[in-house]
XYZ file of C-alpha atoms in Angstrom:
661
model
C -16.755 4.237 74.775
C -14.141 1.486 74.556
C -15.318 -1.468 72.512
C -15.329 -4.520 74.753
C -14.512 -7.834 73.149
C -16.855 -10.757 73.535
C -17.214 -13.994 71.631
C -20.124 -14.663 69.312
C -20.684 -17.302 66.670
C -20.253 -15.825 63.206
C -23.082 -16.059 60.732
C -22.781 -19.100 58.537
C -24.045 -17.112 55.549
C -21.474 -16.823 52.776
C -21.119 -13.709 50.657
C -19.162 -13.879 47.425
C -18.767 -11.532 44.493
C -20.314 -12.750 41.264
C -22.960 -14.898 42.919
C -25.934 -12.641 42.199
C -29.315 -14.375 42.202
C -32.378 -13.792 40.037
C -34.377 -13.216 43.241
C -32.056 -10.349 44.246
C -32.462 -8.723 40.839
C -36.254 -9.159 40.896
C -36.613 -7.462 44.287
C -38.528 -4.193 43.810
C -38.013 -2.664 47.266
C -35.997 -3.244 50.402
C -38.199 -5.365 52.703
C -37.637 -3.487 55.970
C -37.451 0.023 54.454
C -39.645 0.445 51.405
C -38.569 4.086 51.062
C -34.931 3.092 50.467
C -33.565 4.204 47.096
C -30.760 1.635 47.350
C -29.328 -0.822 49.867
C -25.939 -2.337 50.618
C -26.567 -6.071 50.421
C -23.159 -6.797 51.828
C -19.863 -5.108 52.496
C -16.898 -7.195 53.577
C -13.468 -5.935 54.584
C -10.238 -7.621 55.634
C -7.412 -5.497 57.044
C -4.066 -7.034 57.933
C -0.560 -5.937 58.780
C 1.757 -7.798 56.407
C 5.519 -7.990 56.051
C 7.556 -8.099 52.868
C 11.292 -7.775 52.237
C 11.079 -4.567 50.209
C 8.641 -2.506 52.274
C 8.726 -4.026 55.744
C 5.356 -3.950 57.508
C 2.475 -2.510 55.486
C -1.273 -2.283 56.072
C -3.323 -4.062 53.409
C -7.100 -3.640 53.257
C -9.352 -5.644 50.915
C -12.969 -4.550 50.515
C -15.772 -6.033 48.433
C -19.250 -4.558 48.170
C -22.620 -5.395 46.618
C -25.287 -2.675 46.254
C -28.878 -2.968 45.009
C -30.384 0.046 43.216
C -34.153 0.330 43.724
C -34.984 3.823 42.441
C -33.495 6.483 40.184
C -32.659 8.523 43.277
C -30.246 5.727 44.187
C -28.169 6.093 41.018
C -25.597 8.113 42.947
C -24.402 4.840 44.466
C -23.151 3.862 41.015
C -20.451 6.503 41.575
C -17.893 5.272 44.091
C -14.790 6.961 45.473
C -11.843 5.544 47.440
C -9.478 8.063 48.985
C -5.746 7.638 49.449
C -3.061 9.548 51.347
C 0.247 10.980 50.146
C 2.831 11.992 52.754
C 6.560 11.950 53.326
C 7.313 10.720 49.817
C 5.033 7.724 50.345
C 1.651 7.013 48.802
C -1.145 4.559 49.398
C -1.841 2.323 46.436
C -5.461 1.669 45.441
C -6.462 -1.073 43.004
C -10.067 -1.533 41.867
C -11.118 -4.935 40.547
C -14.181 -7.004 39.616
C -16.442 -3.985 39.109
C -19.610 -5.310 37.437
C -23.222 -4.203 36.947
C -25.881 -6.943 36.899
C -29.309 -6.541 35.285
C -32.175 -8.900 34.623
C -32.958 -8.954 30.880
C -35.731 -11.257 29.613
C -35.408 -13.354 32.727
C -31.652 -13.833 32.336
C -28.794 -12.231 34.262
C -26.774 -9.791 32.148
C -23.295 -8.652 33.259
C -21.645 -5.362 32.236
C -18.021 -4.965 33.304
C -16.463 -1.622 34.167
C -14.208 -0.411 31.376
C -11.136 1.737 31.726
C -13.013 4.894 30.743
C -15.187 4.479 33.841
C -12.225 4.700 36.265
C -10.572 7.990 37.240
C -7.700 9.133 39.454
C -8.274 12.566 40.987
C -5.589 14.600 42.761
C -7.410 16.529 45.503
C -4.315 18.210 46.946
C -0.704 17.330 47.600
C -1.700 15.186 50.597
C -4.773 13.418 49.272
C -6.140 11.770 46.133
C -9.169 9.742 45.070
C -9.775 6.741 42.832
C -13.270 7.055 41.367
C -15.455 4.713 39.355
C -18.731 5.209 37.520
C -20.513 1.894 37.110
C -21.938 1.167 33.622
C -25.486 0.356 32.512
C -27.139 1.200 35.835
C -30.933 1.283 35.978
C -33.692 0.636 38.480
C -33.249 -2.930 39.716
C -29.501 -3.131 38.981
C -27.014 -4.705 41.341
C -23.464 -3.348 41.320
C -20.412 -5.083 42.719
C -16.810 -4.010 43.079
C -13.665 -4.919 44.962
C -10.722 -2.744 45.893
C -7.398 -3.192 47.672
C -5.444 -0.499 49.484
C -1.765 -1.054 50.292
C -0.679 1.540 52.829
C 2.824 2.245 54.156
C 1.176 4.076 57.083
C 0.680 1.198 59.518
C -0.072 3.658 62.321
C -3.222 4.882 60.598
C -6.120 2.665 59.551
C -9.160 4.036 57.765
C -12.461 3.903 59.618
C -14.995 1.189 58.822
C -18.564 2.448 58.492
C -21.334 -0.030 59.221
C -24.139 2.420 58.460
C -24.999 4.813 55.642
C -27.994 6.846 54.513
C -29.321 3.637 52.943
C -29.932 0.366 54.805
C -27.205 -2.267 55.115
C -28.145 -5.941 55.098
C -24.727 -7.265 56.145
C -21.395 -5.638 56.939
C -18.289 -7.203 58.404
C -14.694 -6.227 59.082
C -11.937 -8.678 60.000
C -8.538 -7.465 61.218
C -5.272 -9.404 61.556
C -2.642 -7.703 63.694
C 0.767 -9.069 64.821
C 1.514 -8.774 68.508
C 4.038 -6.017 67.792
C 1.268 -3.557 66.926
C -1.312 -2.641 69.554
C -4.320 -0.634 68.376
C -6.951 1.276 70.294
C -10.343 0.231 68.923
C -13.311 2.532 69.362
C -16.927 2.211 68.302
C -19.362 5.072 67.875
C -23.029 4.767 67.032
C -25.841 2.696 68.448
C -25.824 -0.604 66.516
C -24.927 -3.828 68.309
C -22.037 -5.581 66.594
C -21.082 -9.220 66.993
C -17.405 -9.544 67.811
C -15.117 -12.599 67.802
C -11.431 -12.805 68.622
C -8.887 -15.513 67.963
C -5.127 -15.806 68.345
C -2.792 -18.028 66.365
C 0.919 -18.523 65.789
C 2.484 -16.872 62.750
C 6.019 -16.338 61.517
C 8.195 -14.127 59.320
C 11.263 -15.319 57.446
C 13.976 -12.652 57.305
C 16.680 -12.956 54.624
C 20.146 -11.628 55.510
C 22.825 -10.999 52.858
C 26.567 -10.965 53.653
C 29.310 -10.241 51.115
C 32.772 -11.752 51.724
C 35.996 -9.856 50.912
C 38.908 -11.202 48.904
C 39.394 -12.902 45.570
C 37.062 -15.729 46.428
C 34.536 -13.316 47.762
C 30.844 -13.777 47.164
C 27.475 -13.242 48.739
C 26.137 -15.612 51.312
C 22.560 -15.742 52.561
C 21.248 -16.632 55.974
C 17.683 -16.885 57.140
C 16.081 -15.995 60.432
C 12.623 -17.159 61.312
C 10.722 -14.988 63.797
C 7.606 -16.421 65.368
C 4.862 -14.261 66.854
C 1.201 -14.221 67.847
C -1.364 -12.804 65.454
C -4.767 -11.611 66.674
C -7.764 -12.021 64.399
C -10.855 -9.960 65.271
C -14.128 -10.036 63.351
C -16.903 -7.437 63.667
C -20.289 -8.233 62.131
C -23.414 -6.114 61.756
C -26.688 -7.336 60.243
C -29.865 -5.547 59.165
C -28.603 -2.060 59.972
C -31.131 0.739 59.363
C -30.433 3.777 57.201
C -29.168 6.829 59.038
C -31.888 9.444 58.628
C -30.675 13.006 58.883
C -32.839 15.152 61.149
C -33.189 18.871 61.778
C -30.377 20.550 63.707
C -27.948 17.612 63.585
C -24.300 18.678 63.817
C -22.897 15.863 61.652
C -24.814 12.619 61.186
C -21.489 10.743 60.993
C -20.984 11.450 64.701
C -23.821 9.003 65.405
C -23.236 6.528 62.577
C -21.991 3.113 63.715
C -18.303 3.198 62.853
C -15.128 1.457 63.999
C -11.937 3.466 64.403
C -8.440 2.084 64.938
C -5.411 4.058 66.083
C -1.974 2.670 66.805
C -1.443 2.776 70.560
C 2.013 1.230 70.899
C 4.704 -0.770 69.106
C 6.365 -3.617 71.019
C 9.380 -4.940 69.116
C 11.337 -7.808 70.695
C 14.262 -6.725 72.852
C 13.514 -3.010 72.414
C 11.685 -0.496 74.609
C 7.951 -0.097 74.038
C 7.090 2.951 71.919
C 3.753 4.543 72.827
C 1.541 6.667 70.582
C -1.465 8.831 71.383
C -2.113 7.398 74.817
C -3.877 10.577 75.953
C -4.751 14.025 74.648
C -1.664 15.616 76.206
C 0.676 13.290 74.317
C -1.289 13.827 71.102
C -1.027 17.603 71.526
C 2.696 17.474 72.309
C 3.373 15.225 69.313
C 1.614 17.684 67.004
C 3.331 20.714 68.565
C 6.714 19.103 67.898
C 5.977 18.720 64.195
C 8.322 20.851 62.089
C 5.396 22.362 60.159
C 3.575 23.304 63.378
C 5.622 24.318 66.430
C 8.653 25.529 64.465
C 6.440 27.813 62.382
C 5.259 29.563 65.559
C 8.826 30.628 66.329
C 9.314 32.530 63.069
C 8.772 36.295 63.432
C 11.297 38.115 61.281
C 9.109 38.138 58.197
C 6.384 40.310 59.794
C 8.071 42.381 62.521
C 8.704 45.526 60.453
C 5.102 45.559 59.217
C 3.424 44.813 62.541
C 5.478 47.037 64.836
C 3.981 50.389 63.682
C 0.446 48.972 63.868
C 0.944 48.095 67.541
C 2.715 51.317 68.541
C -0.382 53.094 69.897
C -2.275 50.037 71.132
C -2.469 50.022 74.924
C -5.040 47.414 75.945
C -5.132 43.707 75.166
C -8.410 44.148 73.288
C -6.858 46.810 71.046
C -3.861 44.583 70.322
C -6.041 41.550 69.590
C -8.253 43.466 67.150
C -5.275 45.089 65.424
C -3.452 41.790 64.881
C -6.569 39.900 63.799
C -7.603 42.558 61.288
C -4.075 42.781 59.934
C -3.792 39.035 59.266
C -7.250 38.954 57.675
C -6.225 41.738 55.271
C -2.703 40.431 54.612
C -3.348 36.737 53.841
C -6.377 35.091 52.224
C -7.518 31.535 52.860
C -7.023 29.197 49.869
C -9.862 26.897 51.047
C -7.458 24.143 52.144
C -7.848 22.704 55.643
C -5.168 21.320 57.962
C -3.748 22.245 61.362
C -0.165 22.206 60.066
C 1.307 24.592 57.543
C 1.076 23.886 53.842
C 3.270 26.602 52.314
C 4.818 27.695 55.600
C 4.087 31.024 57.289
C 6.835 32.999 55.519
C 5.804 31.897 52.032
C 2.098 32.337 52.820
C 2.802 35.884 54.059
C 4.811 36.701 50.950
C 2.281 35.203 48.526
C -0.710 36.503 50.539
C -2.383 33.087 50.494
C -2.319 30.020 52.713
C -4.210 27.143 54.282
C -5.800 27.159 57.734
C -2.509 26.240 59.429
C -0.488 28.883 57.582
C -2.891 31.681 58.521
C -3.834 30.865 62.096
C -0.342 29.809 63.212
C 0.847 33.102 61.732
C -1.909 34.827 63.724
C -0.760 33.080 66.916
C 2.869 34.104 66.351
C 1.867 37.740 65.805
C -0.283 37.769 68.936
C 2.693 36.479 70.929
C 4.889 39.162 69.373
C 2.321 41.711 70.596
C 2.982 40.524 74.154
C -0.174 38.430 74.510
C -0.416 34.946 75.998
C -1.482 33.292 72.745
C -1.529 29.610 71.856
C -2.897 27.434 69.059
C -6.094 25.438 69.569
C -6.545 22.213 67.596
C -10.057 21.777 66.203
C -12.074 19.200 64.321
C -14.596 20.987 62.092
C -18.289 20.114 62.030
C -17.866 18.323 58.696
C -14.923 16.360 60.067
C -16.902 15.061 63.053
C -16.164 14.709 66.735
C -13.219 12.609 67.859
C -14.125 10.146 70.579
C -10.627 9.126 71.637
C -7.094 10.578 71.573
C -5.553 10.328 68.128
C -3.384 12.464 65.884
C -5.820 12.371 62.969
C -8.723 13.703 65.054
C -8.077 17.311 64.079
C -8.167 19.057 60.715
C -8.063 22.724 61.770
C -6.386 25.159 64.131
C -7.431 28.514 65.616
C -5.740 30.886 68.061
C -6.593 31.580 71.695
C -5.461 34.468 73.873
C -5.599 33.534 77.551
C -6.823 36.479 79.665
C -8.035 36.941 83.222
C -11.589 36.871 81.848
C -11.103 33.613 79.961
C -9.993 32.641 76.480
C -10.495 34.921 73.492
C -10.843 32.643 70.459
C -9.742 33.919 67.040
C -9.774 32.779 63.415
C -8.282 34.953 60.662
C -9.479 32.814 57.732
C -13.007 34.248 57.629
C -13.772 37.786 56.465
C -16.527 38.326 59.035
C -15.134 36.559 62.106
C -14.030 38.614 65.093
C -12.971 37.921 68.708
C -15.023 35.014 70.092
C -17.158 34.926 66.925
C -15.692 32.021 64.977
C -16.741 30.637 61.596
C -19.674 28.274 61.985
C -17.562 25.343 60.733
C -15.455 25.615 63.918
C -18.333 25.349 66.409
C -17.842 21.658 67.118
C -17.969 20.942 70.844
C -14.349 21.114 72.051
C -10.857 21.975 70.841
C -7.428 21.308 72.334
C -5.224 24.245 73.402
C -1.454 23.544 73.315
C 1.049 25.666 75.217
C 4.762 26.118 74.570
C 5.666 23.874 77.513
C 3.755 20.947 75.973
C 0.806 21.079 78.352
C -2.681 21.173 76.901
C -6.271 21.560 77.961
C -9.761 21.212 76.548
C -11.387 24.401 75.215
C -15.149 24.773 74.928
C -15.887 25.991 71.398
C -19.642 26.381 71.807
C -20.861 29.977 72.244
C -22.565 30.982 75.480
C -23.614 34.516 74.550
C -27.057 34.905 72.973
C -27.093 36.159 69.371
C -30.049 38.440 68.693
C -32.318 38.955 65.722
C -34.317 42.074 66.591
C -37.170 42.855 64.205
C -39.251 46.027 64.290
C -42.322 46.030 62.035
C -44.781 48.868 61.583
C -47.579 48.204 59.112
C -51.155 49.121 58.239
C -53.982 47.079 56.756
C -56.532 48.699 54.465
C -60.197 47.734 53.957
C -59.253 45.488 51.003
C -56.750 43.543 53.144
C -53.676 45.042 51.486
C -50.684 45.585 53.745
C -48.032 48.309 53.632
C -45.317 48.921 56.170
C -41.682 49.165 57.208
C -39.151 46.692 58.636
C -36.023 47.418 60.630
C -33.984 44.265 61.379
C -30.900 44.232 63.594
C -28.498 41.263 63.788
C -25.883 40.701 66.499
C -22.940 38.300 66.925
C -23.475 35.006 65.033
C -26.678 36.237 63.419
C -24.706 39.231 62.135
C -21.986 36.945 60.784
C -24.543 34.806 58.925
C -26.213 37.890 57.459
C -22.905 39.384 56.325
C -21.901 36.081 54.717
C -25.287 35.888 52.994
C -24.974 39.303 51.373
C -21.245 39.087 50.685
C -20.551 39.756 46.998
C -24.257 39.349 46.165
C -25.706 42.076 43.974
C -28.426 44.021 45.717
C -30.963 43.379 42.953
C -30.501 39.628 43.284
C -30.755 39.815 47.060
C -33.963 41.880 46.917
C -35.532 39.537 44.389
C -34.896 36.640 46.743
C -36.176 38.669 49.713
C -39.433 39.354 47.883
C -39.901 35.780 46.645
C -39.154 34.239 50.042
C -41.724 36.447 51.756
C -45.068 35.915 50.035
C -44.121 37.902 46.924
C -43.993 41.225 48.747
C -42.810 44.377 46.979
C -39.695 45.833 48.639
C -38.633 49.474 48.365
C -36.285 51.925 50.101
C -33.830 49.176 51.008
C -30.770 50.244 53.056
C -28.026 48.608 55.136
C -26.138 49.969 58.120
C -22.840 48.695 59.613
C -22.426 46.179 56.817
C -18.607 46.145 57.190
C -18.030 47.415 60.756
C -17.822 44.120 62.651
C -17.743 45.846 66.035
C -21.386 46.914 65.603
C -24.648 45.068 64.936
C -25.618 45.092 61.279
C -29.017 46.503 60.297
C -31.220 46.321 57.233
C -34.264 48.524 56.621
C -36.926 48.469 53.931
C -40.523 49.326 53.184
C -42.870 46.726 51.765
C -46.302 46.186 50.238
C -48.217 42.941 49.948
C -51.544 41.828 48.537
C -51.344 38.201 49.739
C -50.615 38.740 53.412
C -54.182 38.626 54.749
C -57.336 36.651 54.049
C -60.806 38.176 53.527
C -63.874 36.041 54.191
C -67.196 37.902 54.038
C -66.933 41.066 56.065
C -63.910 39.876 58.055
C -60.148 40.260 57.599
C -57.867 37.520 59.002
C -54.263 38.542 59.740
C -51.213 36.588 60.856
C -49.759 39.377 63.018
C -46.147 38.342 62.259
C -46.893 38.282 58.502
C -44.053 36.622 56.567
C -42.030 36.093 59.760
C -44.576 33.551 61.053
C -43.185 30.079 61.774
C -45.604 27.511 60.355
C -43.678 24.218 60.533
C -42.246 22.366 63.510
C -38.742 21.183 62.675
C -39.044 18.484 65.327
C -41.467 15.853 64.039
C -39.900 12.549 65.086
C -41.501 10.603 67.899
C -38.127 10.022 69.523
C -34.629 11.289 68.852
C -31.263 9.597 69.377
C -29.065 12.580 68.501
C -28.572 15.891 70.299
C -30.251 18.961 68.835
C -27.464 21.293 67.734
C -28.542 24.905 67.264
C -24.914 26.009 66.910
C -25.269 28.938 69.301
C -27.825 30.408 71.755
C -30.187 32.874 70.098
C -33.130 35.193 70.673
C -35.670 36.237 68.035
C -37.401 39.408 69.197
C -40.305 41.127 67.450
C -41.866 44.483 68.158
C -44.868 44.868 65.871
C -47.263 47.788 65.458
C -50.421 47.234 63.381
C -52.821 49.936 62.220
C -56.285 48.566 61.425
C -58.495 50.223 58.790
C -61.309 52.649 59.532
C -64.694 50.959 59.662
C -63.260 47.798 61.262
C -63.000 46.628 64.843
C -61.093 43.787 66.469
C -63.299 40.724 66.876
C -60.642 38.224 67.999
C -57.129 38.608 69.378
C -54.624 35.862 70.262
C -54.310 35.634 74.031
C -51.016 36.572 75.722
C -48.888 33.476 76.363
C -45.690 32.465 78.134
C -44.023 29.107 77.441
C -40.977 28.173 79.497
C -38.855 25.039 79.366
C -37.167 23.474 82.364
C -33.548 24.197 83.293
C -33.774 27.599 81.612
C -33.430 25.911 78.231
C -35.596 28.521 76.559
C -38.810 30.517 76.604
C -41.461 32.024 74.345
C -43.373 35.166 75.296
C -46.275 36.564 73.297
C -48.087 39.711 74.371
C -50.574 41.913 72.535
C -52.379 45.108 73.571
C -54.766 47.474 71.806
C -54.922 51.253 71.812
C -57.625 52.656 69.575
C -56.998 51.364 66.082
C -53.395 50.372 66.896
C -52.318 46.871 67.983
C -48.963 46.439 69.698
C -47.238 43.046 69.853
C -44.081 41.996 71.708
C -42.803 38.487 70.909
C -39.626 36.794 72.122
C -38.410 33.284 71.270
C -35.140 32.479 73.054
C -33.003 29.319 73.224
C -30.243 29.479 75.837
C -28.200 26.363 74.994
C -26.309 25.648 71.785
C -26.698 21.882 72.215
C -29.780 20.163 73.624
C -29.484 16.558 74.800
C -31.845 13.867 73.414
C -33.360 13.525 76.906
C -34.854 17.012 76.506
C -36.173 16.375 73.002
C -39.787 15.729 73.971
C -39.885 18.956 75.974
C -38.324 20.888 73.097
C -40.764 19.371 70.598
C -43.789 20.325 72.712
C -42.377 23.825 73.191
C -42.067 24.344 69.432
C -45.571 22.975 68.885
C -46.978 25.485 71.369
C -44.976 28.356 69.906
C -46.059 27.636 66.326
C -49.691 27.238 67.391
C -49.563 30.694 68.959
C -47.712 32.361 66.086
C -50.239 31.036 63.564
C -53.268 32.291 65.510
C -54.957 35.039 63.544
C -56.241 38.459 64.427
C -59.818 38.769 63.162
C -61.127 42.181 62.145
C -64.872 42.673 61.549
C -66.489 45.430 59.557
C -68.637 47.721 61.729
C-alpha cells in the first residue's frame, strides 16, 4: 500500500544520547510486556541527500539508539551490526560513535565506553561488509547506547527503516530530507500506525567553477553559482510498538514487521529531461536484463556447446531435454552458497572452475535450455529469507531461476540444489511470486507456490502382546517436496547417526532392518523401511491396555494456539499425510473401546481429515488421511484452521482400549 502523507503534531518528548536516568536503570521489566528480554527505548534516524564539491550528491544517514537489557536472554542486543555495500569501485562508509554501556552501581550511574577491541569490520563478500560492535560490561539492567553514520554514494538506494523488532520499541522515528531533484517512492508494510509530518523549505547549493587563463599572465579564476531549490522534510514517528512474535508457519516475520522502504523513482535536474527509475515491474525487469552481468551472460554459449551437444543428440521430447540439461548443470557446477540474480564470476569462469553463485549457475542453465531449442527465460525471485517485495524496485530480488514456457504452463528449474527437479524447487525459493523476463524485455508474474499435493504415505503393521510391548514394521513413501526434504535430511548423514535420531525422536523405539529405496533417483518417490520394537508405546492400567493407534506418529500439539492471527499461515506447499495401519491384538484380550470414525472438512476445499477404523477378528484396520490443499492460508481462515487442527488432534489422541477376557 502507498503511504499517504498526513500532518500530525510531533511528540514534544526529547531523546538525547547520554541522558540516561536512574529510573530507567532501576526498571526491572518492560511495563507493557513483562516477558520482554530487552526493549528499544528509542531509535532515531535522520537521512538526507547532501551535496559536496568532491562527491556530488551523497546519502547520509545518522542513527542513534538506546536499548534496555532486562534479562540474560537479551544480551544478544549488546552485539550490533551495521551492513554496508561495495559496488562499482564505490563503498559506503560507516562510522560508529558514542557507544556506551550504563549500569547502576551503589545507586550511581556508571559509564563504560566501547574500546577499539570491541569494534570489528567483517568482509562478507565482495559486494557487502559489516561493521560490528560488542558492547562492554553488559548485565541485567544495563542500558546501551550507540550512534552511527553511513555516508553512501548510492543515492538511488536507501536502507529500510524498521520500526518493529522481536522486542518492544518505546519510540522510533525517521526524518528524511530530500531535494526536489530526487523523487522517492515511499512504501510502508506492517500494521502499526505511524504519525507523519511533511514540510518544505528553500535551500541552496553553491557551485564553485574554476577557469585557467592562457598566456604569460595566466592564472586560475573562480566563479560561483548559487542554485536554489526546494527541500522536503518528512518525519515518521511510532510510539509503544509491540514486539513481533513469531508464530507457527510464518513465511518471514519481516514481511509483516512495520518498515519503511524508499526507492528512487525519478531524477528531475533543471533544464534536462526527467529520468525515471523502477516505475513498474516491467521497467525493473528490463533494467536488470540489460545489466552486463545478466543479459549478456545469457548470450554466451561457446564454452559449453561441445559438451552439451552429444548429451542432447538422442533427446526427442521437451521433458527429456529439460531433464538432461538440468542434470548436466547440477553435475558440472556446484553452488558456492552465494546469492544474487546477476553473475559473480561469470558463466564461462564458473563453468571452468565448476563453482558459482546463484546467478552464474541458473543463467548458465537458462542459456543451455535455449541452446536445446526450448523457450527458456530467467525468473527473478526474492527468497523466503529476503522477504516479499511490495513495490517495484531493483533491489527486491536476490535470486534467479529458469523457466521453460510450454503449452502446459511453465516448468520451473533450479540447478543449485542437489535434490531439485522440474517444478520441485528448493524450499528457499517458494516465496509467493517471481518475475519472468523475456528477450524482448517483456515480463510477467510467475506463481512460485506449488499446487500439486506432496504425499507422505505411511504403512504400519504391528502387534501388541499381553504385556503391552509393541513390535512391527513401517514402510514410508515420500513424494515431491516431502521427498526433497527427506533426501536433504539424510544427505551426507551417516546411517548410524540417522537411526539413533530416529529412535530417540520416536519414544525410544528399537529400529532394525533399516533400508532405503530410490534415495538418488529423483524421478521416483523415495521409500524407507524398518522394523521396530517399543516398550513405552502403550499404557497398562489394571487389566486394560491403552493404545494410541498411530503410536509415535500421533500429533499431540496444536501449532495454532493464538486467539487471533494477523499473518497468513504458510505451509510452503499442499500436502497429504496418509496412514494405513494394521494392529494385531493379543490373545486373551478383546476390544472394549474404539475411536469412532470421523470426517472433518474445511470450507472452500481448504483441507480435510478422515479417520476410519474397522475390526476383523483380532485385527484392527485404520485408514487416516490429513490433507491441506493450499500452500498459503489467509488470516481470515485462521479460526477455521485452528478448530480443524483441534478436532484432528483430539481424534488422533483417542485411545483404543483392550480388556482382558
